[in-house]
Short mmCIF file of C-alpha atoms in Angstrom, two decimals:
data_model
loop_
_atom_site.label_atom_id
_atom_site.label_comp_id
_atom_site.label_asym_id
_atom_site.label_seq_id
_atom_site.Cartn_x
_atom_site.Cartn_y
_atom_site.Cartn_z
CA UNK F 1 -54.16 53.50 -28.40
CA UNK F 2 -56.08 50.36 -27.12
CA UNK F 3 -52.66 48.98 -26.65
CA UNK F 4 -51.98 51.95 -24.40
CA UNK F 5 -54.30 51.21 -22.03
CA UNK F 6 -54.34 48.21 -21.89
CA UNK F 7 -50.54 48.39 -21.07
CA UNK F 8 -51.05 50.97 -18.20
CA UNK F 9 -53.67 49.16 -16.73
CA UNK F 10 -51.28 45.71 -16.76
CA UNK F 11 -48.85 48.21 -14.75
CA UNK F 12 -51.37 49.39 -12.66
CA UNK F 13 -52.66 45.98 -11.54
CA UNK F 14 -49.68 44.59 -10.64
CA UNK F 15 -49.50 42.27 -13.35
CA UNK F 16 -46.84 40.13 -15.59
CA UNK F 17 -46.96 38.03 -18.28
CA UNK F 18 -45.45 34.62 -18.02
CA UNK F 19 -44.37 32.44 -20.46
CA UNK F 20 -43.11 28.80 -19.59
CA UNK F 21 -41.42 27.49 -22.73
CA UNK F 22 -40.24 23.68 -24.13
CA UNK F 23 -38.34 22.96 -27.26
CA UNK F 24 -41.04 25.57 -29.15
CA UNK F 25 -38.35 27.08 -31.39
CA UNK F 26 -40.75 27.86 -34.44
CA UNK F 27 -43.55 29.58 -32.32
CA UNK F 28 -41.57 31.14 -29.27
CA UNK F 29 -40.31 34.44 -30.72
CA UNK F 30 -43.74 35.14 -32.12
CA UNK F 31 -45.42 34.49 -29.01
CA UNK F 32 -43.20 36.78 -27.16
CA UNK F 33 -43.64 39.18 -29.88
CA UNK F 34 -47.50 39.24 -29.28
CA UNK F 35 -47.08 39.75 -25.61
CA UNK F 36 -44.68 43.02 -25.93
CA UNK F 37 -47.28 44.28 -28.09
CA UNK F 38 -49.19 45.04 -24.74
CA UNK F 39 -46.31 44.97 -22.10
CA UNK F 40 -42.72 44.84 -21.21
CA UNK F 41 -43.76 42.60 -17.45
CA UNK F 42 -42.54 39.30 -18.79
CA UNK F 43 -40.67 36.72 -17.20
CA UNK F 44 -40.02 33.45 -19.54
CA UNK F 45 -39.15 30.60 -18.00
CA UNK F 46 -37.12 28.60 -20.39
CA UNK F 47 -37.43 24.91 -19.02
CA UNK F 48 -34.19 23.49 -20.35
CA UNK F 49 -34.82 23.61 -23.66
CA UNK F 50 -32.43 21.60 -26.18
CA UNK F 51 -33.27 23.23 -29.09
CA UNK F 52 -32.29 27.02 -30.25
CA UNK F 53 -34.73 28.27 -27.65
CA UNK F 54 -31.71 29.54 -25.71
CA UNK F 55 -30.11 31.77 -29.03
CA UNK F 56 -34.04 33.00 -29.72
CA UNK F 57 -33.87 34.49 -25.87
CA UNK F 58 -30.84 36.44 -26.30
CA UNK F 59 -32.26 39.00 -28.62
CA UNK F 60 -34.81 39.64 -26.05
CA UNK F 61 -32.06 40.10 -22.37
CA UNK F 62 -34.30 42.96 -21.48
CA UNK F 63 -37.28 40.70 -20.63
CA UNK F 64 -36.93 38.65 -16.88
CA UNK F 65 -35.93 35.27 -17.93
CA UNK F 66 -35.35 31.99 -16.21
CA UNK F 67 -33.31 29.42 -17.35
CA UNK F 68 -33.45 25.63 -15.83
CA UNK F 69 -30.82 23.49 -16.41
CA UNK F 70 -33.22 20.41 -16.85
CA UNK F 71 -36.53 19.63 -18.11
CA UNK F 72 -38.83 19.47 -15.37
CA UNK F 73 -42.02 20.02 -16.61
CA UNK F 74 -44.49 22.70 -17.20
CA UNK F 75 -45.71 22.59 -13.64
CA UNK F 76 -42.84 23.19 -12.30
CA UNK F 77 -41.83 25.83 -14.50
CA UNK F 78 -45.03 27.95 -13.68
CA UNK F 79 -44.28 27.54 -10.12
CA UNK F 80 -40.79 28.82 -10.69
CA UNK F 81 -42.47 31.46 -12.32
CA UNK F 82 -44.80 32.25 -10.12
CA UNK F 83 -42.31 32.93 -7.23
CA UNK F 84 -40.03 35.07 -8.61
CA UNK F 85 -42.95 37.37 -9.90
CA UNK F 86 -44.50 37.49 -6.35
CA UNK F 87 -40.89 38.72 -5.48
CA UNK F 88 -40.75 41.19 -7.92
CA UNK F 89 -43.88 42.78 -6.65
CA UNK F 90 -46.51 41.33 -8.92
CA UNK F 91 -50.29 40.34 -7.61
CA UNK F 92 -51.05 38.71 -10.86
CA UNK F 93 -49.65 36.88 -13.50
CA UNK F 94 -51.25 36.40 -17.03
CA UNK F 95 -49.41 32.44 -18.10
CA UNK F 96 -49.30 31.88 -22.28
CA UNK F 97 -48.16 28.83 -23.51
CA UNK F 98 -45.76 29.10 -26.04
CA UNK F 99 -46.68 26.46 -28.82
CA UNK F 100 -48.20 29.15 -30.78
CA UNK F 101 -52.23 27.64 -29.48
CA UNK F 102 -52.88 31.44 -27.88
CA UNK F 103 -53.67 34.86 -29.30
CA UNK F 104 -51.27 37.34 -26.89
CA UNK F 105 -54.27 40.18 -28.39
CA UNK F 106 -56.50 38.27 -26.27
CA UNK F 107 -54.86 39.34 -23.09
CA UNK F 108 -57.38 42.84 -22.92
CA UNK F 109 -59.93 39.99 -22.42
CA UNK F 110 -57.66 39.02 -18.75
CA UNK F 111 -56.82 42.53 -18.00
CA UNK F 112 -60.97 43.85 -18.28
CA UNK F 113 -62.35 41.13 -16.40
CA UNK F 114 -59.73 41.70 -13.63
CA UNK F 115 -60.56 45.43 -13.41
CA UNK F 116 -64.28 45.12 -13.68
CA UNK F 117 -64.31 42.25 -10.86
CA UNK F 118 -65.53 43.15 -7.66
CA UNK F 119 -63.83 39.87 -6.19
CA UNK F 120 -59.92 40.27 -6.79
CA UNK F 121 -58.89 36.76 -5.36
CA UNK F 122 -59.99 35.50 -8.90
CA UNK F 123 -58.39 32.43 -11.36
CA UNK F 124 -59.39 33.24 -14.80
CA UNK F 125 -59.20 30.54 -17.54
CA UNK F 126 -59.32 30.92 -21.13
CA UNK F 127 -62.43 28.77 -22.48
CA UNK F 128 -61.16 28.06 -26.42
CA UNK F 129 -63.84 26.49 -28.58
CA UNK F 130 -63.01 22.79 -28.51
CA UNK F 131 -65.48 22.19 -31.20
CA UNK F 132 -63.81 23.83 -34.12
CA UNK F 133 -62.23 21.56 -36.75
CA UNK F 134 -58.57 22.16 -35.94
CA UNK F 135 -59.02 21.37 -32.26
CA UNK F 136 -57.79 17.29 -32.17
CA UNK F 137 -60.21 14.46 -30.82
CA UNK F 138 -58.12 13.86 -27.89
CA UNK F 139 -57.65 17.57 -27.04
CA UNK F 140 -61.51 18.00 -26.73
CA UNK F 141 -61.70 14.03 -25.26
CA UNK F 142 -59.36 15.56 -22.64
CA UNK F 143 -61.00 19.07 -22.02
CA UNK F 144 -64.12 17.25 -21.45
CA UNK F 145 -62.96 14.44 -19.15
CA UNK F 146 -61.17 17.09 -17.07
CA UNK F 147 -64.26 19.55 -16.90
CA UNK F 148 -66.53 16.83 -15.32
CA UNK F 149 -63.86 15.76 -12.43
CA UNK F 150 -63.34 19.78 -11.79
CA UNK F 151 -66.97 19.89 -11.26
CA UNK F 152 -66.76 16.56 -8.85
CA UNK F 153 -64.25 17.66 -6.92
CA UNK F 154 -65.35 21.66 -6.56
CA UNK F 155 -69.45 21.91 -7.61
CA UNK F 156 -68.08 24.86 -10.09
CA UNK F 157 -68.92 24.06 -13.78
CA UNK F 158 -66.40 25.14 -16.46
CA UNK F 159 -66.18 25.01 -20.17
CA UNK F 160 -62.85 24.43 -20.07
CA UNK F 161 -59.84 23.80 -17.31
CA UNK F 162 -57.14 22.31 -19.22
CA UNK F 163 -56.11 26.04 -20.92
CA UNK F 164 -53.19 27.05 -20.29
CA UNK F 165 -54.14 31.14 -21.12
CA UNK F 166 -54.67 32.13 -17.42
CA UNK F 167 -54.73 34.95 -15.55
CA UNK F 168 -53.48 34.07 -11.36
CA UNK F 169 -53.55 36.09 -8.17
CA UNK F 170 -50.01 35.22 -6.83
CA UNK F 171 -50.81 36.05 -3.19
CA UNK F 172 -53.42 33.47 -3.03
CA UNK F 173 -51.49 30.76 -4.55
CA UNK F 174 -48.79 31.79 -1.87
CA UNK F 175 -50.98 30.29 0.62
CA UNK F 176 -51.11 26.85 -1.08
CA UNK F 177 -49.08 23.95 -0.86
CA UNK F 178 -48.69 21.81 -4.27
CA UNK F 179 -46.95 18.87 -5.17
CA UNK F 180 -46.91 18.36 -8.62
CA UNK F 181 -44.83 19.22 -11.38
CA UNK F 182 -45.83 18.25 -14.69
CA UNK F 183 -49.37 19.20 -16.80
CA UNK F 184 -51.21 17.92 -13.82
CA UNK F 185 -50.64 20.97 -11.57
CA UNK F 186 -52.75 22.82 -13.93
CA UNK F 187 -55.83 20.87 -12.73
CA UNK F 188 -54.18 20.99 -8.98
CA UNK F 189 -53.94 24.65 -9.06
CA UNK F 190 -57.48 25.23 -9.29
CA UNK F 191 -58.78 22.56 -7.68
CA UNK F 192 -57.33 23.49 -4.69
CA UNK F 193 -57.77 27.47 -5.30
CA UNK F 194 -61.86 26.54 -5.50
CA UNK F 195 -61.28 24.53 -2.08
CA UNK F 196 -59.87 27.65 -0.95
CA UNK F 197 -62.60 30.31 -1.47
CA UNK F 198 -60.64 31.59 -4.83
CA UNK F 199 -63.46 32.23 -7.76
CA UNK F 200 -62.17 30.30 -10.73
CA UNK F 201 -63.98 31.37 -13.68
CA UNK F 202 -64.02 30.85 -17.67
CA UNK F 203 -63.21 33.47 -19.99
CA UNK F 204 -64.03 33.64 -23.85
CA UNK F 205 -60.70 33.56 -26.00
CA UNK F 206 -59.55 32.19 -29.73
CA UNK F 207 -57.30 29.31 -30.07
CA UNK F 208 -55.05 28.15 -32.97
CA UNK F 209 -54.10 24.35 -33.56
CA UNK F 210 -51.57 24.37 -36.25
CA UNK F 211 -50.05 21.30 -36.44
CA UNK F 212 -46.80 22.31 -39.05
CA UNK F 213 -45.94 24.42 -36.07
CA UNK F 214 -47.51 23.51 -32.51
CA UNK F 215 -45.13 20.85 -30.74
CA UNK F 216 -46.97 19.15 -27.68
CA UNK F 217 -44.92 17.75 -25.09
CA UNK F 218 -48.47 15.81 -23.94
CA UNK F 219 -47.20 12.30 -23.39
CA UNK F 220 -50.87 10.94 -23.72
CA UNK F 221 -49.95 7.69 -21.48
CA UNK F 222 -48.23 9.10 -18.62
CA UNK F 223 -49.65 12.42 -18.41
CA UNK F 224 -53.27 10.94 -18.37
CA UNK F 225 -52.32 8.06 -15.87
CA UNK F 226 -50.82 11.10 -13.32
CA UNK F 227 -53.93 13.26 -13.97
CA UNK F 228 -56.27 10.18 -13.65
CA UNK F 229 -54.50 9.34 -10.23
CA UNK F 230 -54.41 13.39 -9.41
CA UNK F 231 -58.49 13.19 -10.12
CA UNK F 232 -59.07 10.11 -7.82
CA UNK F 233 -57.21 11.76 -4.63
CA UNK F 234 -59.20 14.98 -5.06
CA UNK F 235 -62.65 12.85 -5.09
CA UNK F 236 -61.48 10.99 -2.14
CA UNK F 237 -60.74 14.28 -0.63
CA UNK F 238 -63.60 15.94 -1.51
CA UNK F 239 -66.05 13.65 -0.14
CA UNK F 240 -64.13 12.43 2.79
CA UNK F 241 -63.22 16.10 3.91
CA UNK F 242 -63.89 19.19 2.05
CA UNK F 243 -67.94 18.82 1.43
CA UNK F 244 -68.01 17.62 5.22
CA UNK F 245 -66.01 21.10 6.11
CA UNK F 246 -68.12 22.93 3.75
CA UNK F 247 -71.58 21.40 5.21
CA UNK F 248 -69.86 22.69 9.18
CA UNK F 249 -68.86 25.94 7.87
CA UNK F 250 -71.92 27.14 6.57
CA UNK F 251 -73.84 25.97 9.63
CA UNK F 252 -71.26 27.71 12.00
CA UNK F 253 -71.82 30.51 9.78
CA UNK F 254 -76.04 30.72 9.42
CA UNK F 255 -76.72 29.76 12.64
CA UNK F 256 -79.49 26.32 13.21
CA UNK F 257 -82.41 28.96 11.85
CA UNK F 258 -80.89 30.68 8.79
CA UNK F 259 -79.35 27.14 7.67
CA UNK F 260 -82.60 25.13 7.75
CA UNK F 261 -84.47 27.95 5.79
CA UNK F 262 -81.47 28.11 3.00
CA UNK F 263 -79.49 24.68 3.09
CA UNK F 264 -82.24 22.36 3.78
CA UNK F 265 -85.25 24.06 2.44
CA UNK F 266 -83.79 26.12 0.28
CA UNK F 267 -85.10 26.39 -3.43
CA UNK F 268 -86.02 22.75 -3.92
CA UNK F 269 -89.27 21.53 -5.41
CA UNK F 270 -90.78 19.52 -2.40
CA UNK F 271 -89.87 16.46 -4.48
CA UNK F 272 -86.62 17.30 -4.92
CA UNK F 273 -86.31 17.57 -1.19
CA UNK F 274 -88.30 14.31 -0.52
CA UNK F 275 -86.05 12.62 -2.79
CA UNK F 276 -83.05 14.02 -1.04
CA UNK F 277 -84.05 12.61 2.18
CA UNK F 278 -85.37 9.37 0.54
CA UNK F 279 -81.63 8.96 -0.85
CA UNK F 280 -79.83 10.14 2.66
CA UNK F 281 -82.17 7.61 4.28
CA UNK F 282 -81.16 4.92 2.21
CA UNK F 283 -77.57 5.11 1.55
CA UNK F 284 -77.74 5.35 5.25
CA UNK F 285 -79.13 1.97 5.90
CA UNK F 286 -77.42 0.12 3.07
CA UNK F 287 -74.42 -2.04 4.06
CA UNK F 288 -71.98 0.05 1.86
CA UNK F 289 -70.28 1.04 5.36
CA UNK F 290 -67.14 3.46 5.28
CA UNK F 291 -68.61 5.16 1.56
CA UNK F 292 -71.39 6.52 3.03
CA UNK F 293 -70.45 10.45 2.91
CA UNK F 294 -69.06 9.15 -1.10
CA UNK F 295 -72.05 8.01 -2.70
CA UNK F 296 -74.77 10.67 -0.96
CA UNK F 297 -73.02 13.32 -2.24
CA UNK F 298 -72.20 11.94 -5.55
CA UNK F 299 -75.26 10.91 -6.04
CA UNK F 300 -77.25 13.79 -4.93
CA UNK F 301 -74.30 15.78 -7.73
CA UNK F 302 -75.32 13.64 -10.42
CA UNK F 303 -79.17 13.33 -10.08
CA UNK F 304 -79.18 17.47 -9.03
CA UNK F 305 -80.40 16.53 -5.11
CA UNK F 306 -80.02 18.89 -2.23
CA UNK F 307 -76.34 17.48 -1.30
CA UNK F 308 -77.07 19.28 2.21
CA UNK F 309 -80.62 17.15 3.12
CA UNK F 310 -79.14 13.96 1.68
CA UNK F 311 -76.03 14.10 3.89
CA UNK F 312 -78.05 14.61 6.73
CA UNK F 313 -80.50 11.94 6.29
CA UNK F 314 -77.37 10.07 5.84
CA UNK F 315 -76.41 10.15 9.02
CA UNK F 316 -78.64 7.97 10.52
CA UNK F 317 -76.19 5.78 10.51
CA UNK F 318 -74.12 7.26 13.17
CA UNK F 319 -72.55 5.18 15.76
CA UNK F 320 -75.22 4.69 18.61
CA UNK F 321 -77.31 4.30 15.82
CA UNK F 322 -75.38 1.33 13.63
CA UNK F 323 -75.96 -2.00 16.57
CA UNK F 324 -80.02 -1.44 15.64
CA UNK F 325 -79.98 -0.73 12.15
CA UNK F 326 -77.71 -3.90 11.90
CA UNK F 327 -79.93 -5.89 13.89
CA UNK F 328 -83.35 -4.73 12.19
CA UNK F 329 -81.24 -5.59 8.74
CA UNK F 330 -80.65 -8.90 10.05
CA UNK F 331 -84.15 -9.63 10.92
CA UNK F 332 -85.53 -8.26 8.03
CA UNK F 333 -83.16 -10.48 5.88
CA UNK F 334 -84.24 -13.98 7.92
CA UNK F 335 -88.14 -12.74 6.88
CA UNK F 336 -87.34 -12.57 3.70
CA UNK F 337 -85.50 -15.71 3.84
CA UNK F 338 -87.83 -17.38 5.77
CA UNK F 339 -85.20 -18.47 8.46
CA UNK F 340 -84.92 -17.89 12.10
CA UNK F 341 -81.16 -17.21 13.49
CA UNK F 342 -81.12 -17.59 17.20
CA UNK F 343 -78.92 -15.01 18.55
CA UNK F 344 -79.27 -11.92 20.80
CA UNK F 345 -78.60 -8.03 19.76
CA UNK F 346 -76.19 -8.42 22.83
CA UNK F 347 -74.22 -11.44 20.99
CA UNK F 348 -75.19 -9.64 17.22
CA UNK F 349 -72.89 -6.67 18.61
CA UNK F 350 -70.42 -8.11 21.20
CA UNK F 351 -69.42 -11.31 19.32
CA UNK F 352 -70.52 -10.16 15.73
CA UNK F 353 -72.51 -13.18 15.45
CA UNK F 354 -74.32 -11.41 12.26
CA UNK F 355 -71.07 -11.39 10.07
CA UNK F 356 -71.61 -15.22 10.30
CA UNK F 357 -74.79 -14.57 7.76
CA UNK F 358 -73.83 -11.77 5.79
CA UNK F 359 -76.04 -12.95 2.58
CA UNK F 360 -79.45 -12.71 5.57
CA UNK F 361 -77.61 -9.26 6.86
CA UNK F 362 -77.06 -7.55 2.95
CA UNK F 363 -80.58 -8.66 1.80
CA UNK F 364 -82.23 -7.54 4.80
CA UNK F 365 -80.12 -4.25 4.71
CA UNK F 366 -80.75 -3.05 1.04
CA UNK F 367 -84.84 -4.26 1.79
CA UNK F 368 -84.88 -2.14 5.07
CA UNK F 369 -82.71 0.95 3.05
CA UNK F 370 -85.70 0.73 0.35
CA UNK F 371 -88.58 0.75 2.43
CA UNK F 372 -87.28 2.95 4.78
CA UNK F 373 -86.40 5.43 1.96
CA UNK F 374 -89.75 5.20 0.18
CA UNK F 375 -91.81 5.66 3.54
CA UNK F 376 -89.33 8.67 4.80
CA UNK F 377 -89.28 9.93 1.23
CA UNK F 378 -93.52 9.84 1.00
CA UNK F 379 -94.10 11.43 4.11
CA UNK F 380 -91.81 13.99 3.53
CA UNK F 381 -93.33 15.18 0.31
CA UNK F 382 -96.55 15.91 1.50
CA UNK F 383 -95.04 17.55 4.66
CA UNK F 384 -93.10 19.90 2.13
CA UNK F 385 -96.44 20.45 0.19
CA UNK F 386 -98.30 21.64 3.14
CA UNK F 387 -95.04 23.55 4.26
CA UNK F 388 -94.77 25.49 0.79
CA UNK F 389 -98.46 25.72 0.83
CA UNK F 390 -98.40 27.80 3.84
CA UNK F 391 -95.51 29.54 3.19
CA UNK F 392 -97.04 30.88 0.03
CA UNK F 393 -100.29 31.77 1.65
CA UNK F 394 -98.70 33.54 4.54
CA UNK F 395 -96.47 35.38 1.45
CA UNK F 396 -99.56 35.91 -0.77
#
């Protein structure tokens, strides 16, 4: 009965099953089994398979299927896959991996959390318990190396990205454009989905690691250098582009009042704010020029900073700006030293007579980045105090 209506209510949302298979000759018809247990939408992408995978398919010619000549990879079969469903008339497509890892009884788990969603323009990805005996070092390694660049790159924390038990809304990934092909493009597919506006969230399922049966085509070397590579564009990206459009948008969208109240007040102990601004100030000032935007909002990810107040701060080194923080670095850096350098801030920015010292100019910068930070940081804690202070009275 459960079966039932969980069937109808695949039908009703629009939604097919889609299984991308490899050389998995001992776990393929049981998978497939597990799925029609629920549903007959299934398209199975077989990607050039050399072993009986081919003979296993035939007893099942009433299912869509999809045969590649070649071995392309498994990115590149769920983007085959994914097109000819959206021209079949599917919104959504459930993908199962076909080495046997899934349970096709947990696809209920998809289809509920789909209906019950108010958002529809949702990625949902099966969280398995890494921590279970069966589950191999360098799976978990893996799951957990991939989980901390997702939340880099998008802010979103997940227990798990590298499943391949997912449920997709097809007309979102329409809009997309991706370039890879192999295991990768499960990381670019929802790195890019987040960038998008599409909620990617985990969903509890079981997993299975059965090594007699389950045949990996992970090529640890060459699949972790691409992903590693993947992973260091999307930082680069993110930083350089996507918080910056992020920060605009939400300004454009607030309005100057709204945004100050939420973005850079917001819910921040006045600490946490001072810090923020101490941090903006001083990545600012320090001589790390053209990874300024980088390490603010790194930093302020990975010590839990308002990312919005420290990339403002930041900004103090914008251009009409840079000729007298340079200069004050400079002289700051010959006190220190206890030398005098005789040149104008006309020559310092004209004929960059300060590159001639750089060891005065990078001493003097990281000393005028601390003390400016500390004094900026100081007063602005005990303006937030008296700020919350009245805030709260005026509330009270």
């Amino acid at each position: 009965m459960n079966n039932q209506l969980t069937e109808q209510k695949i039908t009703d949302l629009n939604i097919c099953v889609l299984i991308p298979t490899y050389n998995n000759k001992l776990t393929l018809k049981r998978v497939i089994d597990g799925v029609m247990q629920f549903t007959q939408h299934i398209i199975i992408v077989n990607d050039g398979s050399t072993d009986t995978t081919s003979q296993i398919l035939e007893a099942y010619s009433h299912l869509e299927q999809i045969h590649l000549e070649k071995n392309k990879g498994k990115g590149n079969a769920l983007r085959t896959g994914f097109k000819h469903a959206e021209t079949l008339g599917y919104h959504y497509a459930i993908t199962i991996d076909s080495d046997g890892q899934h349970f096709p009884e947990d696809i209920p788990v998809f289809v509920n959390e789909l209906e019950k969603s108010e958002d529809k323009n949702i990625i949902l990805i099966g969280a398995r318990n890494m921590g279970q005996d069966t589950v191999p070092k360098k799976s978990s390694f893996g799951n957990k190396f991939s989980n901390f660049w997702f939340w880099v790159e998008t802010g979103l924390k997940l227990q798990d990205t590298q499943s391949g038990f997912r449920l997709y809304p097809l007309k979102s990934l329409k809009k997309l454009k991706f370039y890879t092909t192999k295991f990768e493009f499960e990381i670019e597919v929802i790195v890019k989905s987040a960038w998008s506006g599409t909620n990617v969230k985990n969903i509890p399922i079981k997993v299975l690691y059965d090594q007699t049966e389950r045949v990996s085509h992970f090529r640890p070397f060459k699949d972790f250098t691409r992903i590693s590579i993947l992973n260091t564009w999307f930082v680069i990206v993110t930083f350089l582009f996507i918080k910056p459009r992020n920060f605009f948008r939400r300004y454009k969208k607030k309005g100057f009042k709204r945004f100050f109240k939420e973005d850079l007040l917001g819910t921040y102990s006045p600490s946490k704010k001072a810090l923020s601004i101490a941090l903006g100030i001083f990545i600012g000032i320090s001589p790390f020029w053209g990874f300024h935007t980088v390490l603010v909002i790194f930093l302020a990810l990975l010590f839990k900073l308002n990312k919005t107040i420290a990339f403002v701060f930041s900004n103090i080194s914008i251009p009409p700006f840079i000729p007298f923080i340079i200069y004050a670095s400079s002289k700051m850096g010959q006190y220190l030293l206890g030398i005098k350098l005789e040149y104008s801030m006309e020559e310092m920015t004209k004929n960059f007579e300060v590159l001639k010292h750089l060891k005065t100019y990078i001493i003097g910068s990281f000393s005028l980045a601390i003390i400016a930070a500390v004094g900026f940081g100081l007063v602005s804690y005990f303006l937030f105090l008296i700020f919350d202070k009245k805030v709260a009275l005026k509330n009270g």
